[in-house]
Coordinates of N, CA and C in Angstrom, one line a residue:
X1 N 0.7 -1.1 -0.3 CA -0.1 0.2 0.1 C 1.2 1.4 0.5
X2 N 0.5 1.7 -0.6 CA 1.6 2.8 -0.7 C 1.0 4.6 -0.1
X3 N 1.9 5.2 0.7 CA 2.1 6.3 1.9 C 0.8 7.6 1.1
X4 N 0.1 8.1 1.9 CA -0.7 9.6 1.2 C 0.2 10.0 1.7
X5 N 0.7 11.7 1.4 CA 1.5 12.7 2.5 C -0.1 13.1 3.2
X6 N 0.2 13.8 4.7 CA -1.1 13.7 5.3 C -0.9 16.1 4.9
X7 N -0.1 16.1 3.8 CA -1.3 16.9 3.9 C -0.6 17.9 2.5
X8 N -1.6 17.3 1.1 CA -1.7 17.1 -0.2 C -2.8 18.8 -0.7
X9 N -2.0 18.6 -1.3 CA -2.5 20.0 -2.1 C -2.6 20.1 -3.7
X10 N -3.2 20.7 -4.5 CA -3.5 21.6 -6.3 C -1.9 21.2 -6.3
X11 N -1.5 20.2 -7.4 CA -0.2 20.4 -7.7 C 0.3 21.3 -8.4
X12 N 2.3 22.0 -8.0 CA 2.5 22.6 -8.7 C 3.7 21.8 -9.3
X13 N 3.6 22.2 -10.3 CA 4.6 21.4 -11.7 C 6.0 22.5 -11.4
X14 N 7.1 21.7 -11.4 CA 8.6 23.1 -11.5 C 9.0 22.7 -12.6
X15 N 9.5 23.6 -13.5 CA 9.4 23.4 -14.7 C 11.1 23.1 -15.2
X16 N 11.5 24.0 -14.1 CA 13.1 24.3 -14.7 C 14.0 23.8 -13.1
X17 N 14.2 22.8 -12.8 CA 14.0 21.2 -11.8 C 15.5 20.9 -12.3
X18 N 16.2 21.0 -11.7 CA 18.0 20.5 -12.4 C 17.9 18.9 -12.4
X19 N 17.4 18.4 -11.3 CA 17.1 17.5 -10.4 C 16.0 16.5 -10.7
X20 N 15.4 16.9 -11.3 CA 13.9 16.4 -12.3 C 12.7 17.2 -12.6
X21 N 13.7 17.2 -14.4 CA 12.0 18.4 -15.0 C 11.1 18.0 -14.7
X22 N 10.3 18.3 -15.0 CA 9.0 18.4 -14.3 C 8.3 17.5 -13.5
X23 N 9.3 17.9 -12.1 CA 8.7 17.7 -11.0 C 7.6 17.6 -10.5
X24 N 6.7 17.1 -10.7 CA 5.5 17.9 -9.6 C 5.5 17.4 -8.0
X25 N 4.7 18.8 -7.7 CA 4.8 19.1 -5.8 C 3.5 19.0 -5.5
X26 N 3.4 17.5 -4.9 CA 1.9 17.8 -4.7 C 1.4 17.8 -3.1
X27 N 2.2 17.8 -2.3 CA 2.2 18.0 -0.5 C 3.2 18.8 0.4
X28 N 2.7 19.3 1.2 CA 3.7 19.6 1.9 C 5.5 18.9 2.4
X29 N 5.0 18.4 2.0 CA 6.5 17.1 2.2 C 7.0 17.5 1.2
X30 N 6.2 17.0 -0.2 CA 7.4 17.4 -1.6 C 7.6 18.9 -0.6
X31 N 7.4 19.6 -1.4 CA 7.6 21.2 -1.2 C 9.4 21.0 -0.4
X32 N 9.2 20.2 0.9 CA 9.8 20.7 2.4 C 11.3 20.2 1.4
X33 N 11.1 18.9 0.9 CA 11.5 17.8 0.4 C 12.3 18.1 -0.4
X34 N 11.9 19.2 -1.6 CA 12.6 20.3 -2.4 C 13.2 21.5 -2.5
X35 N 12.3 22.2 -1.1 CA 13.8 22.7 -0.9 C 14.7 22.8 -0.2
X36 N 14.1 21.2 0.8 CA 15.8 21.6 1.5 C 16.7 20.2 0.9
X37 N 16.3 19.8 -0.6 CA 17.9 19.2 -1.1 C 17.4 19.8 -2.5
X38 N 18.9 20.4 -3.0 CA 19.0 21.4 -3.9 C 18.1 21.8 -4.6
X39 N 18.4 22.6 -3.5 CA 17.1 24.4 -4.3 C 17.9 24.8 -4.9
X40 N 17.0 25.4 -6.4 CA 18.5 25.9 -7.0 C 18.3 27.5 -7.2
X41 N 19.0 27.6 -7.2 CA 19.5 29.8 -7.0 C 19.8 29.5 -5.9
X42 N 20.1 30.7 -5.5 CA 20.3 31.9 -4.0 C 19.2 30.9 -3.1
X43 N 19.4 31.0 -1.8 CA 18.3 30.8 -1.2 C 17.7 32.5 -0.5
X44 N 16.6 33.1 -0.9 CA 16.7 34.7 -1.0 C 15.1 34.3 0.7
X45 N 14.6 35.4 1.2 CA 14.0 35.3 1.7 C 12.3 35.1 1.4
X46 N 12.2 34.3 -0.1 CA 11.2 34.0 -0.1 C 11.2 32.2 0.1
X47 N 12.3 31.6 0.1 CA 13.0 30.6 0.4 C 12.4 30.0 1.8
X48 N 13.1 31.4 3.2 CA 13.3 31.1 4.2 C 11.8 30.9 5.0
X49 N 10.5 32.1 3.9 CA 9.5 32.3 4.1 C 8.8 30.2 3.7
X50 N 9.3 29.7 2.9 CA 8.6 29.2 2.6 C 8.6 27.5 3.4
X51 N 9.9 27.3 3.5 CA 10.8 26.3 4.2 C 9.7 26.6 6.2
X52 N 9.6 27.9 6.5 CA 8.6 28.1 7.5 C 7.4 27.6 7.6
X53 N 6.9 28.3 6.3 CA 5.0 27.8 5.8 C 5.4 26.2 6.0
X54 N 6.3 25.4 5.3 CA 6.1 23.4 5.7 C 6.1 23.1 7.2
X55 N 7.0 23.4 7.5 CA 7.3 23.3 9.7 C 5.9 23.7 9.9
X56 N 5.4 25.1 9.7 CA 4.5 25.7 10.6 C 3.0 24.7 10.2
X57 N 2.7 24.5 8.9 CA 1.6 23.6 8.7 C 1.7 21.8 8.9
X58 N 3.3 21.4 9.2 CA 3.3 19.8 10.1 C 3.4 20.2 11.5
X59 N 2.8 21.1 12.1 CA 3.2 22.2 13.6 C 1.0 22.4 13.6
X60 N 0.7 22.3 12.1 CA -0.7 22.6 12.2 C -0.9 24.0 13.0
X61 N -0.2 25.5 11.8 CA -0.4 26.5 12.4 C -0.8 27.0 11.3
X62 N -0.6 27.2 10.2 CA -0.5 27.2 8.8 C -1.7 26.1 8.0
X63 N -2.1 26.2 6.9 CA -2.6 25.1 6.3 C -2.1 25.2 5.4
X64 N -2.2 23.6 4.5 CA -1.4 23.7 3.4 C -1.4 24.5 1.7
X65 N -2.9 25.0 2.5 CA -2.9 26.1 0.9 C -2.1 27.0 1.6
X66 N -1.7 27.2 2.1 CA -0.8 29.0 2.6 C 0.8 28.6 2.4
X67 N 1.3 27.3 3.0 CA 2.5 26.6 3.0 C 2.9 25.8 0.9
X68 N 2.1 25.5 0.1 CA 1.8 26.1 -1.3 C 2.0 27.4 -1.8
X69 N 1.4 28.2 -1.4 CA 1.6 29.6 -1.8 C 3.4 29.7 -1.3
X70 N 3.6 29.3 -0.7 CA 4.8 30.3 -0.3 C 5.7 29.3 -1.0
X71 N 5.1 27.8 -1.2 CA 6.6 27.6 -2.3 C 6.4 27.8 -3.5
X72 N 5.1 28.0 -3.8 CA 4.9 28.7 -5.2 C 6.0 30.2 -5.9
X73 N 6.2 30.9 -4.4 CA 6.8 32.2 -4.4 C 8.9 31.8 -4.7
X74 N 8.4 30.5 -3.3 CA 10.0 30.9 -3.6 C 10.6 30.3 -4.6
X75 N 10.0 29.6 -5.5 CA 9.7 29.2 -6.3 C 10.6 29.6 -7.8
X76 N 9.6 31.3 -7.9 CA 9.4 32.1 -8.4 C 10.8 32.8 -8.4
X77 N 11.0 32.6 -7.4 CA 12.7 33.7 -6.6 C 13.5 33.2 -7.3
X78 N 13.4 31.9 -7.1 CA 14.6 30.8 -7.6 C 14.9 30.9 -8.7
X79 N 13.6 31.8 -9.9 CA 14.2 31.6 -11.2 C 13.4 30.2 -12.1
X80 N 13.2 29.1 -11.1 CA 12.1 28.1 -12.0 C 10.4 28.7 -11.9
X81 N 10.1 28.0 -13.4 CA 8.6 28.7 -13.3 C 8.0 27.2 -12.9
X82 N 7.5 27.9 -12.3 CA 6.2 27.2 -11.5 C 4.6 27.1 -12.7
X83 N 4.3 25.9 -12.8 CA 3.0 25.3 -14.0 C 1.8 25.7 -13.0
X84 N 0.8 25.8 -13.1 CA -0.5 26.1 -11.5 C -1.1 24.8 -11.7

């Protein structure tokens, strides 16, 4: 049986991920993994906001939609195109 992420959201597709071109991000767990492993570009303010949003979602402080938006903004800041 496949493990279902507990913090799912409408998928985002990273169009310029150097590791996995076209990679789909469909949960807060996926977003956190992408942020913390081989993130493209410099780690700017949006990057740190996205990491915090993921952690806050795990702690039930924010919802998964908020973490998704923070991740999308961080990806745009890093020059990674995001397809909604």
